[in-house]
Amino acid sequence: MKRRTGSKAEQKTAKKAGQGVNILFISMSPIHRGVNIGNTFLNVLDGISGITFSGVYTKNGAPGKELQNAFRLNEKMILKKALHKSNTVGEVVEARSDGAVAETDKLVAFAKKKRFTAFFWAQAMVWALPYWKSGALNDFLDAVQPDVLFTLLSDSVVLNKLIAYIQDYTKKPLVVYAWDNNYTLKMGAVSPLRRLNRHINRIYMRKTVRRAKQLYVISDVQKRDYEKEFGVPCKVLTKSADFSGEPPLKTQYDSPLQLVFTGNIGTNRWKSLAMISEALESINQNGVRAQLRIYTATPLTQKMENALRKKDASFIMGSVPASEIPRIQSEADMLVHVESFDRKARLQVRQSFSTKLVDYFRVARPILAVGPRNVASIEHLIRNDCALTASSAEEVRQALLSVLGGPDKLNDLSKKAYACGRRNHDAAAMHGMLQADLEKLVKEP
C-alpha cells in the first residue's frame, strides 16, 4: 500500500489554524441533493462554517456543486482492469451544478430494481479482485488530505470494504451516521439466501462501527437499539431548522379545514391515508367541514385511486416541484404524517425519523399523524405531545372532531409542534454539537 507523504506531525502543521475541516464522504451514490444520502448528509452539515467536502463513491453520476473534489470507481472499471492490465481503476469527476445522475447501465438499473441476492454476491466477487486498491485512488486521497471520513452505516459489503481501506490508508477518524433499520434480523418472511446475506452484511457493519470514532443515529429508538447492540455511545442527529423566532401561526383557518399531505405513499402508506379519507367522509355527512389534499409522485393503482379520491373529502393533487412544497405546507391548515401498519414496512421504519417532520415543525402547523405507535416518528410525536395521533379511522375521526370547534385548539397544536422543533431540531444546537465533535476529532492524536 502506498503511504502518504510526510509524517502525521508534518501533515497537522501543514493544516493551519482557521482553515476548517475537510470532510471526505464515502458512499455508493454521488453526494448531491437529488439523492437521499447526499441530501441527508448536506442537510445536517449545512450552515457549519469552515467545512469543505470531497467524496469517493461507487455508482454512476456526478456530485453536486457543494463538493470540491470527487473520485468514482465501480465494477465495470475493475473488470476492465482484470481484462486489460493497462486500464486505470477510478477517475476524478467534476462536480455539476445540478448533480444530475446519468444512469445508463441497464444491467445496474435492473439489479437495483430487483435486488436479487445473487446480484449482491456477484458484486462482492468483483470487488474481491484487488484492482480497485489503485494508485489513482491513493493519489486522490493524497491530494485531498481529508481531516475526517464521513459515511453511512450501510449493509453493503463493498462499501464497508472501501471504508476500511480508505481509513487504513489515510489514518483519519471515521464518523458513521445510521438512519435505516438495515442491521436487524427481524425482516419478516424472507428467503434463506437473503437471511444468510444479512448475517454476512452484519459482520461488516460491526467492523465499520468498531472503526468509528463517532456514531450518529436518526432517532431515540435507534439510539436505544444500537447502544445495546454495539455497546458504544450514540448521538441523535437529524435535519434541523431555524426555530429562533416566534412560531408563524396562521391568522385564519379555512372553512372547510384544509389538511395536506406531501410525499411518498408507497410501502402501503396510502392505506393510512385511506383511513383519513374514510374519517373525513363520516365527518362531512352533514356538511363539508374538512378536506384532505394529497401531493405525491407515487404511481397509483386503481385500488389506491378509489381509496383516496373521495367526493368533497379527499383529493389527489399529483406531484409538484420541490420548490413549491414549502409554500403548500405553509398554506395548509393541518399537515399529515403517515406510516404503514404492514409488518414488513413497520419493521423497515421502526427506527427511522422522517425529515419531513422538521419542515412541519418549522412552519408551525397542527399535525395529524396516523401510524403504529411503536415506530420512531410516531413515538417522537407522542412523547413530545405535539400532534394528533391515531391508529384507526375512528380515532382519526374523534381526533379531528376535537379540534374542529375553533382556532384555539389548532393554534395550541401549532405552538406545540414549533416547540418540539425548537427543543429537538434547532439548527444552532445541532450545528454546535456537530462542529464541536468534528473539531475534537481533528485535534485528537
PDB file of C-alpha atoms in Angstrom, residues 25 37 55 99 106 177 252 298 374 378:
ATOM      1  CA  PHE A  25     -17.739  11.402   2.158  1.00  0.00           C
ATOM      2  CA  ILE A  37     -27.902  10.022   1.165  1.00  0.00           C
ATOM      3  CA  GLY A  55     -16.094  12.336  -1.892  1.00  0.00           C
ATOM      4  CA  GLY A  99     -25.629  16.964  -9.536  1.00  0.00           C
ATOM      5  CA  LYS A 106     -29.301  -1.183 -17.964  1.00  0.00           C
ATOM      6  CA  TYR A 177     -24.308   8.000  10.518  1.00  0.00           C
ATOM      7  CA  GLN A 252     -57.142  32.486   9.937  1.00  0.00           C
ATOM      8  CA  THR A 298     -46.044   7.828  -6.300  1.00  0.00           C
ATOM      9  CA  ASN A 374     -44.092   1.944  18.292  1.00  0.00           C
ATOM     10  CA  ILE A 378     -44.945   8.416  15.754  1.00  0.00           C
TER      11      ILE A 378
END
